[in-house]
Short mmCIF file of C-alpha atoms (C1' of nucleotides) in Angstrom, two decimals:
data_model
loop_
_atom_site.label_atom_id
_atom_site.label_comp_id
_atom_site.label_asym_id
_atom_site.label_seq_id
_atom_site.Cartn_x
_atom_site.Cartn_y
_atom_site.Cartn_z
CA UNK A 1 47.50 12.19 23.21
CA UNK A 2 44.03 11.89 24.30
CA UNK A 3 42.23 8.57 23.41
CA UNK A 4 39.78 9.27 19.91
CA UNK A 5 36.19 8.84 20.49
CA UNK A 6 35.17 6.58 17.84
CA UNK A 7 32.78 8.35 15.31
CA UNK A 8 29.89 6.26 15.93
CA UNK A 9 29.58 7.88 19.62
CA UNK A 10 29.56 11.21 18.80
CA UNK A 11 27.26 10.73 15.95
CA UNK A 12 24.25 8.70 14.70
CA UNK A 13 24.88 5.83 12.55
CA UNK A 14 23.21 4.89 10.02
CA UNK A 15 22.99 0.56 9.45
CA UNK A 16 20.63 -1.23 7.33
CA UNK A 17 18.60 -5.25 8.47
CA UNK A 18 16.81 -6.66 6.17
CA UNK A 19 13.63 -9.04 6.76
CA UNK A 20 14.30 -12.16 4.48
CA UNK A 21 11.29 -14.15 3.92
CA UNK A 22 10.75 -17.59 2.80
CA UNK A 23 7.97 -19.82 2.26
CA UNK A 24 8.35 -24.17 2.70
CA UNK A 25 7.22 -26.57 4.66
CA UNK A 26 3.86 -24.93 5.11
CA UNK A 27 5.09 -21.91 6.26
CA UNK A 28 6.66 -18.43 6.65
CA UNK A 29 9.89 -18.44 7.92
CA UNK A 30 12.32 -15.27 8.18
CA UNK A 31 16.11 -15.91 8.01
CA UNK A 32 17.73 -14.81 11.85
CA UNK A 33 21.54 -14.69 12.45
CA UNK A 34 23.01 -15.03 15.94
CA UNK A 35 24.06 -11.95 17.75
CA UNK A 36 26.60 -11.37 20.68
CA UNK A 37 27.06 -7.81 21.65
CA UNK A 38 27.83 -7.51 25.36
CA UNK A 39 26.09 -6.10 27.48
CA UNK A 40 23.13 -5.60 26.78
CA UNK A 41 22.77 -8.27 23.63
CA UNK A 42 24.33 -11.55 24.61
CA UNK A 43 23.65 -14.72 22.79
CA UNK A 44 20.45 -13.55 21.24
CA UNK A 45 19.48 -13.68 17.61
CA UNK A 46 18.44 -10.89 15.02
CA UNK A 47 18.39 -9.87 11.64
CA UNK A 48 20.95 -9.62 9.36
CA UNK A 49 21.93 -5.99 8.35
CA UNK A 50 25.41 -3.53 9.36
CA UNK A 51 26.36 -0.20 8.99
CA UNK A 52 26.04 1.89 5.99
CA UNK A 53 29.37 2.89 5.01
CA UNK A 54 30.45 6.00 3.42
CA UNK A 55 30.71 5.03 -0.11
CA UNK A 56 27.78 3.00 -0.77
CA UNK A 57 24.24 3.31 -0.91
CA UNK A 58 21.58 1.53 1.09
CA UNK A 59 20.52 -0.94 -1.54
CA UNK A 60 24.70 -1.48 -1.78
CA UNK A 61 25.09 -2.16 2.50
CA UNK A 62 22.35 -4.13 2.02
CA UNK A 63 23.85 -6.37 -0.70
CA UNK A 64 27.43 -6.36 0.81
CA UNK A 65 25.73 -7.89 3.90
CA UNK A 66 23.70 -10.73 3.07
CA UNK A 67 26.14 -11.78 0.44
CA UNK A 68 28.90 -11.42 3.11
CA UNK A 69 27.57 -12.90 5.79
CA UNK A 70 24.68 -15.05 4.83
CA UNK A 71 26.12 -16.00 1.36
CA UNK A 72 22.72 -14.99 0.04
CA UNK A 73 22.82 -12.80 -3.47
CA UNK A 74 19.84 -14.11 -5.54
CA UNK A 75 17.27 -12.19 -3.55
CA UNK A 76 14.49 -9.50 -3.90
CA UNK A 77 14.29 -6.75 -1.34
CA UNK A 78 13.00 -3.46 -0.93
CA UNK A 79 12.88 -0.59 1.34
CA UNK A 80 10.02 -1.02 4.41
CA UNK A 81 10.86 1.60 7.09
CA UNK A 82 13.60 3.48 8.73
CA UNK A 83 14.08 3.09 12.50
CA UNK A 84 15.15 6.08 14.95
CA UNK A 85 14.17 5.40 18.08
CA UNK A 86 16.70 6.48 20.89
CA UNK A 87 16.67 3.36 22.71
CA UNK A 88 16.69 1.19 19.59
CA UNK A 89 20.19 -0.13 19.76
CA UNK A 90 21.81 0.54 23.61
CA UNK A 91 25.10 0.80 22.83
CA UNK A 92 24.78 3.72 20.20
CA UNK A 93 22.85 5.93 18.40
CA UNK A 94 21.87 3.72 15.43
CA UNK A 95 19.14 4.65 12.72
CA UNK A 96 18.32 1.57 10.53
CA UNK A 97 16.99 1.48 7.41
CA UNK A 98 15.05 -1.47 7.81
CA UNK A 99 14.05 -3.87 4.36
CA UNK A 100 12.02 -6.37 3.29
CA UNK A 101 13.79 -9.24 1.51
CA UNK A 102 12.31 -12.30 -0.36
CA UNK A 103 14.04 -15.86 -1.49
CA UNK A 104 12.26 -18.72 -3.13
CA UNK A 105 12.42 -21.84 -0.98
CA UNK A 106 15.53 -23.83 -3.22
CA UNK A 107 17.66 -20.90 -2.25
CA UNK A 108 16.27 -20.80 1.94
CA UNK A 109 17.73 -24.13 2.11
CA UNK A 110 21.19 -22.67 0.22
CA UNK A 111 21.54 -20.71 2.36
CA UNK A 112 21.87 -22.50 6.15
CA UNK A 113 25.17 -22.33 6.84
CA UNK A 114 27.53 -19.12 8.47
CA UNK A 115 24.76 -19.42 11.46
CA UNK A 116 21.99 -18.51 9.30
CA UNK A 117 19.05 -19.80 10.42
CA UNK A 118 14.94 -20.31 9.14
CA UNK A 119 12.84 -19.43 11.90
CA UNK A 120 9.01 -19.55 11.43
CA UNK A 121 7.78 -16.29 11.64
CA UNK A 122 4.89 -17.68 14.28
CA UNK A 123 7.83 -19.13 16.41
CA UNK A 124 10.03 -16.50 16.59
CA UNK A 125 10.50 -14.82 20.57
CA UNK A 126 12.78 -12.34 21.69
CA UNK A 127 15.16 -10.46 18.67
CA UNK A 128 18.10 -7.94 19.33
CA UNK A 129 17.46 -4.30 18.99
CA UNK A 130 13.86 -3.61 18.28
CA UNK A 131 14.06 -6.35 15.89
CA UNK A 132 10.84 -7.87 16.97
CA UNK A 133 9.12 -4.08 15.93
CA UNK A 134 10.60 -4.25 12.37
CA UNK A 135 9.78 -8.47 11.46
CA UNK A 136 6.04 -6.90 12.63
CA UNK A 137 5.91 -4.17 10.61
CA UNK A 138 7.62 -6.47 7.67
CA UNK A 139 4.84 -9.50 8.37
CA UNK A 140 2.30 -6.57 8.13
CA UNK A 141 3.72 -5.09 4.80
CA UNK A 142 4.55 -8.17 3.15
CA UNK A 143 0.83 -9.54 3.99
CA UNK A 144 -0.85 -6.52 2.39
CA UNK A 145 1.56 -6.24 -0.53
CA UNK A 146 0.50 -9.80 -1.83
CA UNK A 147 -3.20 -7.97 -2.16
CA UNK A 148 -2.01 -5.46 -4.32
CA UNK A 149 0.78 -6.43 -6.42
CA UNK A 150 2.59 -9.17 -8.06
CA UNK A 151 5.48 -9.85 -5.00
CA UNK A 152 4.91 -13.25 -4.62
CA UNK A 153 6.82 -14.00 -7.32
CA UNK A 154 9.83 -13.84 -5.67
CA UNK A 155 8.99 -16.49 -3.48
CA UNK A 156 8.29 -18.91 -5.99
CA UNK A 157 10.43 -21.10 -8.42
CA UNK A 158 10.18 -19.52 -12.01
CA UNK A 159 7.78 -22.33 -12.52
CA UNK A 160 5.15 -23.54 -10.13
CA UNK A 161 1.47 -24.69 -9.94
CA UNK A 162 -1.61 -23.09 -8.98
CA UNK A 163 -1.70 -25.20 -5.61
CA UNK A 164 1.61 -23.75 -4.59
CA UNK A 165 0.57 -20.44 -5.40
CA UNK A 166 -2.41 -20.64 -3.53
CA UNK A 167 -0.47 -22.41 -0.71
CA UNK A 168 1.63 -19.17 -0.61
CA UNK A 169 -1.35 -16.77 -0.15
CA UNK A 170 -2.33 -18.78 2.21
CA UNK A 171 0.30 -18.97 4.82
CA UNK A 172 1.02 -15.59 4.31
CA UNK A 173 -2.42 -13.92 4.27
CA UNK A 174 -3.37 -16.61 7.52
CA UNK A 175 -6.65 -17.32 5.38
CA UNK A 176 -8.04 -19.89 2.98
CA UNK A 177 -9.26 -19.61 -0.15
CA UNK A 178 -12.05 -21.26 -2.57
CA UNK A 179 -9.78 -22.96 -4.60
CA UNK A 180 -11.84 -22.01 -7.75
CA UNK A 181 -12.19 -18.46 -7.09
CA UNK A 182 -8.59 -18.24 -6.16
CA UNK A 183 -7.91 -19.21 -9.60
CA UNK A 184 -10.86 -17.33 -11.45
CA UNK A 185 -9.37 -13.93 -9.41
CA UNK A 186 -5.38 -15.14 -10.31
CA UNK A 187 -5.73 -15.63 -14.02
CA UNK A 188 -7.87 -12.60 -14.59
CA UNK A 189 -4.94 -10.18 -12.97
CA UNK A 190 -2.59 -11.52 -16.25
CA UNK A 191 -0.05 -11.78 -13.86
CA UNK A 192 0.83 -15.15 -14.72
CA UNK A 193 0.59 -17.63 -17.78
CA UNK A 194 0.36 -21.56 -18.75
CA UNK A 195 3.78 -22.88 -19.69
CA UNK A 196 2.25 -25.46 -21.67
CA UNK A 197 4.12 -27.86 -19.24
CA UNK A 198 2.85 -30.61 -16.59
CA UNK A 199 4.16 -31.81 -13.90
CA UNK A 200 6.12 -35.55 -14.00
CA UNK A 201 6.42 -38.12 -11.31
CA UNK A 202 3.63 -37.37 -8.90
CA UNK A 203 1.22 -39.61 -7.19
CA UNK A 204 -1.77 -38.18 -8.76
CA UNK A 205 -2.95 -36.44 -11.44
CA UNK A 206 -0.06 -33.78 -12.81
CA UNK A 207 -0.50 -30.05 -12.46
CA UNK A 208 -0.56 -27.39 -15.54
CA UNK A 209 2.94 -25.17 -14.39
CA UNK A 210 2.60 -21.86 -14.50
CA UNK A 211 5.18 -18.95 -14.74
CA UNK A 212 5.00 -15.03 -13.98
CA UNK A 213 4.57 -12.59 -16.96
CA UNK A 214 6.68 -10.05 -17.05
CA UNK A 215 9.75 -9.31 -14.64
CA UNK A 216 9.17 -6.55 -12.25
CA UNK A 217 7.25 -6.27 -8.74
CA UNK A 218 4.32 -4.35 -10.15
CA UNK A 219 1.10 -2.89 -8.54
CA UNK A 220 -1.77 -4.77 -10.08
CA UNK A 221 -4.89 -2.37 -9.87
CA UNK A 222 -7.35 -3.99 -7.57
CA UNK A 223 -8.97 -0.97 -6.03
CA UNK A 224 -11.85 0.35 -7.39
CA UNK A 225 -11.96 4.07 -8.34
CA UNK A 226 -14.42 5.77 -6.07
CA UNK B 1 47.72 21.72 16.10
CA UNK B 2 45.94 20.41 12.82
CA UNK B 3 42.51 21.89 11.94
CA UNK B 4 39.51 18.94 12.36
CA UNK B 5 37.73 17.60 10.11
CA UNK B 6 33.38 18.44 10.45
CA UNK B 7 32.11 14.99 11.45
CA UNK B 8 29.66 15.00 8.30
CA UNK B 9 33.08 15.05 5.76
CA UNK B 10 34.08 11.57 7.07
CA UNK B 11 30.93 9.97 8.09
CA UNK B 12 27.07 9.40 6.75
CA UNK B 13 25.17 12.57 8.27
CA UNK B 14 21.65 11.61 8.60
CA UNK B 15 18.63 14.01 7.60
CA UNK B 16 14.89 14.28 7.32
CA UNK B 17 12.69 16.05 4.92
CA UNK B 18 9.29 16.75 4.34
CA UNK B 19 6.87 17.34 1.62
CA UNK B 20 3.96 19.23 3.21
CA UNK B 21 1.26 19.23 1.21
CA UNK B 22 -2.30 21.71 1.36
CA UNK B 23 -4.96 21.97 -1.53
CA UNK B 24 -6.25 25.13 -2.06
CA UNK B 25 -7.28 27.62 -5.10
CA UNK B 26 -8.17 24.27 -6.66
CA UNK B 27 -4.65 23.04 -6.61
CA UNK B 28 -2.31 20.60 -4.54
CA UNK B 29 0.49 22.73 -3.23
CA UNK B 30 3.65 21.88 -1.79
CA UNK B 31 5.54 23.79 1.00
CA UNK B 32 9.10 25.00 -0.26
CA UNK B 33 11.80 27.45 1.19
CA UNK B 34 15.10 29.09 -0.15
CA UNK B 35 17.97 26.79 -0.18
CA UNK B 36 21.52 28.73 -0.01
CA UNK B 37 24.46 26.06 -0.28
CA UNK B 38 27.28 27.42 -2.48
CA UNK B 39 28.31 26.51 -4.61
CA UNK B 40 26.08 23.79 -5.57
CA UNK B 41 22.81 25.25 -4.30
CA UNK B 42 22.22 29.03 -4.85
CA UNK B 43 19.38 30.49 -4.95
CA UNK B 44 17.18 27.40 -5.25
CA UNK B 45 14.11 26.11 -3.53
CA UNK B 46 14.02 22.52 -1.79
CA UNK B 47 11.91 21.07 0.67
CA UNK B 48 11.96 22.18 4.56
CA UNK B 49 14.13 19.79 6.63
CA UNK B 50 17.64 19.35 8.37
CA UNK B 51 19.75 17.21 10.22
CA UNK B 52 18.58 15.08 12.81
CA UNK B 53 20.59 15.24 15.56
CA UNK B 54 21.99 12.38 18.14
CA UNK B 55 19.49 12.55 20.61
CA UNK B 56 16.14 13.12 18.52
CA UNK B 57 13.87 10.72 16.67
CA UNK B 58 13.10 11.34 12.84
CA UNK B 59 9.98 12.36 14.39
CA UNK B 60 11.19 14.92 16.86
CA UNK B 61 13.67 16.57 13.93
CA UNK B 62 10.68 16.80 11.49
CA UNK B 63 8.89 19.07 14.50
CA UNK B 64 11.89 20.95 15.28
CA UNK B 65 12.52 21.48 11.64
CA UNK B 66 9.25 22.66 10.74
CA UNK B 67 8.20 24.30 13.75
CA UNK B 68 11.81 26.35 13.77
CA UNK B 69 12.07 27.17 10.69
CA UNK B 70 8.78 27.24 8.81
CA UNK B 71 6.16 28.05 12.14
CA UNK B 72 4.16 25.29 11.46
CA UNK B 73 3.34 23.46 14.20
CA UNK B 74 -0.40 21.38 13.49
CA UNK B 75 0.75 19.18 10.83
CA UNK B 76 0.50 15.51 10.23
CA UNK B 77 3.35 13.76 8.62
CA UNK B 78 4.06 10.39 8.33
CA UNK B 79 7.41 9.02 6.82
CA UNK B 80 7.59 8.18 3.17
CA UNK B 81 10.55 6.81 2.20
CA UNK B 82 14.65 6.95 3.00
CA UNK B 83 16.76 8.12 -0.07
CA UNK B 84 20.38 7.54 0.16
CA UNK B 85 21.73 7.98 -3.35
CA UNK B 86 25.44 8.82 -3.02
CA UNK B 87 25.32 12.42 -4.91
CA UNK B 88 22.45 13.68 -3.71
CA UNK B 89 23.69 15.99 -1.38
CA UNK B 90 27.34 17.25 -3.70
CA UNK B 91 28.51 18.32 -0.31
CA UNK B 92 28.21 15.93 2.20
CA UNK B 93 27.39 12.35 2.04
CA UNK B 94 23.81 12.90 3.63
CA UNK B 95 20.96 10.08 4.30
CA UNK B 96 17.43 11.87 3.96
CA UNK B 97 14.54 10.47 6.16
CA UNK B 98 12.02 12.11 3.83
CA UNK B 99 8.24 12.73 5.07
CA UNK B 100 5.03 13.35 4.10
CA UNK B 101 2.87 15.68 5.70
CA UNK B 102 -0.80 17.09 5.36
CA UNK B 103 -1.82 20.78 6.50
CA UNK B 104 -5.40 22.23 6.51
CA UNK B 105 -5.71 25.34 4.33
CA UNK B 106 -5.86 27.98 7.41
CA UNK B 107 -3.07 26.61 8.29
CA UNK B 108 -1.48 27.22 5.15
CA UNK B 109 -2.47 30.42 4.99
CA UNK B 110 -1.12 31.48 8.71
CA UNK B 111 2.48 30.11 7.60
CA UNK B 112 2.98 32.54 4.49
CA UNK B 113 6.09 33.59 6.68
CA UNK B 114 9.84 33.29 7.53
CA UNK B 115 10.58 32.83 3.36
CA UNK B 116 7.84 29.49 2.77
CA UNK B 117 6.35 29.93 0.06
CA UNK B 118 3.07 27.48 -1.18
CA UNK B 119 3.95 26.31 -4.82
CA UNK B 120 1.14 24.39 -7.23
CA UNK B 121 2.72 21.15 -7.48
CA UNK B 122 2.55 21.43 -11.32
CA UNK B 123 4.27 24.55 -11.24
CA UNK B 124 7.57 23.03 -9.29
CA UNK B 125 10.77 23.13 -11.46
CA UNK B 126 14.59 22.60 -10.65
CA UNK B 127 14.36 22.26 -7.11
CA UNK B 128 17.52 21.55 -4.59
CA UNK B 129 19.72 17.85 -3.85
CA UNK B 130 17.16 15.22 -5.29
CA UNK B 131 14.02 17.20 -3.90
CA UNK B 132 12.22 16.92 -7.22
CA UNK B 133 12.41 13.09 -7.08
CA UNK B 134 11.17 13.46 -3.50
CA UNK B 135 8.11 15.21 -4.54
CA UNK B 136 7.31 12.58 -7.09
CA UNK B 137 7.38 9.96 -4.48
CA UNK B 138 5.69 11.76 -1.83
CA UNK B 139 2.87 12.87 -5.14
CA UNK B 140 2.51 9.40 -5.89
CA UNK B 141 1.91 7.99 -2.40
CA UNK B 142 -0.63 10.98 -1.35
CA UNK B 143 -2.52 9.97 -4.91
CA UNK B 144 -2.87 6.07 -3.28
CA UNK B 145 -3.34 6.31 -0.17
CA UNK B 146 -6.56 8.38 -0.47
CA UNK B 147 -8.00 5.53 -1.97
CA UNK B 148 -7.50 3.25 1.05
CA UNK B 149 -7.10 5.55 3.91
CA UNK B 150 -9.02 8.45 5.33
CA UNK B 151 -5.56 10.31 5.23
CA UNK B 152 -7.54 13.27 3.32
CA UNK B 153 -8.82 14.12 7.19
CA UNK B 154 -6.09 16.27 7.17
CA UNK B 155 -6.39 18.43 4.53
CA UNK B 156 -9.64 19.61 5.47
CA UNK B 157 -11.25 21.30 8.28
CA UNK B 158 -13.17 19.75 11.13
CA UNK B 159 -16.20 20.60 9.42
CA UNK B 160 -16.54 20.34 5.12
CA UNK B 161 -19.02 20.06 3.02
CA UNK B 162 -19.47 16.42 0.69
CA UNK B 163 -18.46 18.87 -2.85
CA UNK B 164 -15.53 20.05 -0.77
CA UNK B 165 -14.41 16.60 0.31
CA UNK B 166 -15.05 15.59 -3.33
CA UNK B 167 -12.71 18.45 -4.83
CA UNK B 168 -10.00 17.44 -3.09
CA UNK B 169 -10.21 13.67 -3.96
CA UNK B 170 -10.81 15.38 -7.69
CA UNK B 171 -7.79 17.76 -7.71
CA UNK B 172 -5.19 15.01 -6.31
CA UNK B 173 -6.38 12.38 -8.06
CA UNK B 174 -6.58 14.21 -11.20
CA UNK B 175 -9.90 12.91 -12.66
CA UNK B 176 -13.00 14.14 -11.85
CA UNK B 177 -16.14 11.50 -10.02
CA UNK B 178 -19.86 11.61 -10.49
CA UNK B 179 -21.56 13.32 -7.60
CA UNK B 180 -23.73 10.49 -6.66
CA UNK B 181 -21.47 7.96 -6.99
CA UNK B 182 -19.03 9.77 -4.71
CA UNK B 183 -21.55 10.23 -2.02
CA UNK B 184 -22.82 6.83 -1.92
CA UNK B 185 -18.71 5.44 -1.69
CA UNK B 186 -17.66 7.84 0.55
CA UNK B 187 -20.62 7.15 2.75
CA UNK B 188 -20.56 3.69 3.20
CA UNK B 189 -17.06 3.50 3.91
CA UNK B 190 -17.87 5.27 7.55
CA UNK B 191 -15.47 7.51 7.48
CA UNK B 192 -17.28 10.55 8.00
CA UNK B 193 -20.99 11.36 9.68
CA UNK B 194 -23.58 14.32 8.88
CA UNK B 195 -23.31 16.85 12.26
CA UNK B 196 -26.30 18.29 11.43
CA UNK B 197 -24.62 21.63 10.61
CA UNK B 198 -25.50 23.33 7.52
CA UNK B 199 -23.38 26.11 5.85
CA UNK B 200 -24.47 29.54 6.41
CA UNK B 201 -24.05 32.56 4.15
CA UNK B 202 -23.96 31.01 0.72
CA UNK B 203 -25.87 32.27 -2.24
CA UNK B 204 -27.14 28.88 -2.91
CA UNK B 205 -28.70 25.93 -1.15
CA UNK B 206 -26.66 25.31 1.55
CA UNK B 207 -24.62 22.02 2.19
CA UNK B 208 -24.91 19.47 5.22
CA UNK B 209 -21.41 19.79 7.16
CA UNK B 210 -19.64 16.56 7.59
CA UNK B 211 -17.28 15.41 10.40
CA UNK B 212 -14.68 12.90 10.60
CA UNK B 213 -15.16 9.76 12.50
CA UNK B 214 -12.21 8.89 15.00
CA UNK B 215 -9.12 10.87 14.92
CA UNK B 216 -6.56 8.49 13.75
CA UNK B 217 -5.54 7.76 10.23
CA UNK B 218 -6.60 4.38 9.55
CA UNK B 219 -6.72 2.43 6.34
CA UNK B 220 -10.30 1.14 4.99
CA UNK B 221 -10.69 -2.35 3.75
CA UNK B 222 -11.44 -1.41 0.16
CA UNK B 223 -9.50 -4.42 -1.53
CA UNK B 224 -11.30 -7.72 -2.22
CA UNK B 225 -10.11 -10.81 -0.86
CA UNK B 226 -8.94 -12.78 -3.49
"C1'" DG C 1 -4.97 -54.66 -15.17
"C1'" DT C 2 -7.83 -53.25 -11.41
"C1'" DG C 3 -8.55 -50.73 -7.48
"C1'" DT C 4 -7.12 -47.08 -4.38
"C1'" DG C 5 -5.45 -42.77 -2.80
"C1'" DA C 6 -4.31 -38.34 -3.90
"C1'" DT C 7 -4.45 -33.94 -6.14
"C1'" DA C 8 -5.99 -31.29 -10.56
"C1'" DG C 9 -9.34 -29.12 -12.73
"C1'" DT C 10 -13.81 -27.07 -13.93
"C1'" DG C 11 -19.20 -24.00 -14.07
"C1'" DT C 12 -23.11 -21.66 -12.44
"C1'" DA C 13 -26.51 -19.13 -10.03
"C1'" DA C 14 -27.29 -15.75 -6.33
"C1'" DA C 15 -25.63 -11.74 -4.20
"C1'" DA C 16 -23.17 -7.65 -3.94
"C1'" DG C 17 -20.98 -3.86 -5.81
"C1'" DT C 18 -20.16 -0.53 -9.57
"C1'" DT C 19 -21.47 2.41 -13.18
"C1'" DA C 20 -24.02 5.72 -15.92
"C1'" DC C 21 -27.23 9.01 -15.91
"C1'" DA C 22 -31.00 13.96 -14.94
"C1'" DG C 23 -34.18 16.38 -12.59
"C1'" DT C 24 -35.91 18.87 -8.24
"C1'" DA C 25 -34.64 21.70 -3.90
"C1'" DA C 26 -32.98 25.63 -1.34
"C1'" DC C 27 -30.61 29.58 -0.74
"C1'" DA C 28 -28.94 34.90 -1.87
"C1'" DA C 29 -29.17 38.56 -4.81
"C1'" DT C 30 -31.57 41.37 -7.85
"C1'" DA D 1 -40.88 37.05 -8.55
"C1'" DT D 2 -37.02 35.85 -11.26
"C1'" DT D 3 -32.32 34.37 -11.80
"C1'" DG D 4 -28.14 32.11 -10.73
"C1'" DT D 5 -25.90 28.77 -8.19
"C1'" DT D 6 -24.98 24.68 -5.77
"C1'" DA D 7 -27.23 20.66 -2.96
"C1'" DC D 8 -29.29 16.63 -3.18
"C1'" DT D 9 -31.37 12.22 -4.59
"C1'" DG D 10 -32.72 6.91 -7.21
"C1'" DT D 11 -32.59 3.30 -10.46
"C1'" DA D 12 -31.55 0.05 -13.96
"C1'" DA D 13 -27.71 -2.21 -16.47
"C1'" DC D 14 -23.61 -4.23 -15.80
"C1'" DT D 15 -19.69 -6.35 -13.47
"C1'" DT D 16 -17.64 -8.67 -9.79
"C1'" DT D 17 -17.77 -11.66 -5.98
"C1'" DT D 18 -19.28 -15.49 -3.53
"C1'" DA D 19 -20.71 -20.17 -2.41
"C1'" DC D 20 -20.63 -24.61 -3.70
"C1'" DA D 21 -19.43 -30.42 -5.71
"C1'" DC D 22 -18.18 -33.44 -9.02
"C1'" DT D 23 -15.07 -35.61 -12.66
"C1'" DA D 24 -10.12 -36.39 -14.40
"C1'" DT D 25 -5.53 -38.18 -14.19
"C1'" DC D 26 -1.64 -39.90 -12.29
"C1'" DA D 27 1.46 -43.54 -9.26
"C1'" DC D 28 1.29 -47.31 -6.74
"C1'" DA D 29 -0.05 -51.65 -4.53
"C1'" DC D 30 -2.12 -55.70 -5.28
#
DNA sequence: GTGTGATAGTGTAAAAGTTACAGTAACAAT
DNA sequence: ATTGTTACTGTAACTTTTACACTATCACAC
């Protein structure tokens, strides 16, 4: 009896990764797991992610493996891009359905153990795969998205202060900002409110906390008709 | 010896899909073709497509795909989003790499062949698998990205007219803009230049003809910084 | 309890951009 | 020459963005 080709030779598989972003200690970091796939990928590190099974749906891969491996399930993600190229993973013919993936920072630090580990974004060098293409296109998406909708919440504690907001833009956007305008442009989008709450035991004069309205990623309209 | 099993009943089969879009007659219209898949899908319509085989890109099926079937071959696409929903195809289990893509009215008119037939995009009904919700996305993103890309390039000719550029801006968007207004936006976003062509032949004054600048599609910094 | 260090919080005027709005110009056809 | 049709243009009111600096409130050290 002739030896069975396995399935993912003959075929193209489809796998999911998923770009998980965090914000602390002043700045983006994206969560890398190690990867050993001889030959060609020895002792290198890349994104989390796995095949797409049968039964399941991308959003369902995606949430079987960060929970599995990573022990990460309180997380926002979303679709970015799906990846074809031929060379993209040596071994096979692998299409990945790349994602973009957010954590607040309480649940980053949760979340170092199984060989998970924070990289700064500005630090990181050679990935797996074309792993190094998708964080890109992910550092590029995430950056733009902050301009035109309300993502940011997901990297933030459910309440926070207009510093660490702005702190957020910030790293992410690679820019500072008037710290009066930033708030003058913030409150006017009504995409957050004043819990009515301060902050307690700091050094210096306590911060109003603030908290998102409403629960969704939502585009907030900044563009101007033409 | 026992029959085998098609590789697509036991494992994901991996697809792309494209929403090819043209305005003309004063309407956006969408590219469809007969779909013939008993017994789920008889005598439907869906969106142009197929598999993508092992040793293609997403971008190589979309050209086989379209040129093959459809003989369209100058088209822009772009990819729009991956849907993976687990009944969407109530044959196989099939991953659709769906696309977006932009065709000049001649060109339009020269593919009124092989069975494609241009629909109004208000006029769609029923269509095959999950091609409705497709269109809808693809709709949506078109509608945005012409407010912060010169993506509209390719819907028009090398040469057009400021009223025609306007229509088209009118008819996707689905509002109408005041002449002058238009013209001053549109101009200072330097997207397009006068060639110092004027239209010939028309019963009225006759318009400058306009160009586009560069040949890529490239998105225009219309947001504010915060 | 006073002083110090640190971060929070606030207003305004100039500039730029957006909006609303109507009449003249240039062509073909008659 | 008249008519019908579309091209083309400017400005004032309004809104948004930008640039910019000082006072307020807390913990802590003394």
């Amino acid at each position: 009896m002739p030896k069975e080709i396995p399935i993912e030779y003959r075929t193209v598989v489809v796998a999911v990764d998923v770009v998980v972003f965090s914000v602390f200690d002043g700045a983006l970091h994206v969560l890398l797991i190690p990867v050993n796939r001889p030959p060609h990928y020895v002792a290198m590190r890349g994104l989390p992610g796995g095949i797409m099974e049968k039964k399941e749906t991308s959003d369902e891969a995606v949430l079987r493996h960060l929970s599995g491996k990573i022990g990460l399930s309180s997380i926002y993600f979303e679709q970015l891009y799906t990846f074809t190229s031929l060379g993209r993973d040596k071994r096979n013919r692998v299409a990945s359905i790349a994602h973009l993936g957010l954590v607040t920072a309480t649940e980053a630090k949760r979340v170092e153990r199984e060989g998970g580990v924070w990289v700064p974004v500005h630090e990181v060098d050679k990935l797996a795969f074309d792993h190094n293409e998708i964080l890109d296109t992910a550092v590029v998406r995430l950056a733009g998205k902050l301009l035109y909708t309300n993502i940011v919440r997901h990297l933030l504690p459910k309440k926070f202060t207009l510093t660490e907001l702005q702190k957020v833009y910030e790293i992410i956007r690679n820019e500072t900002f008037d710290k009066r305008n930033f708030r003058k442009k913030i409150l006017s989008m009504n995409i957050i409110h004043d819990t009515g709450e301060m902050q307690t035991g700091v050094a210096n004069r306590p911060a109003s906390l603030y908290s998102f309205t409403g629960t969704k990623v939502t585009e907030i309209p900044l563009i101007s008709v033409i």
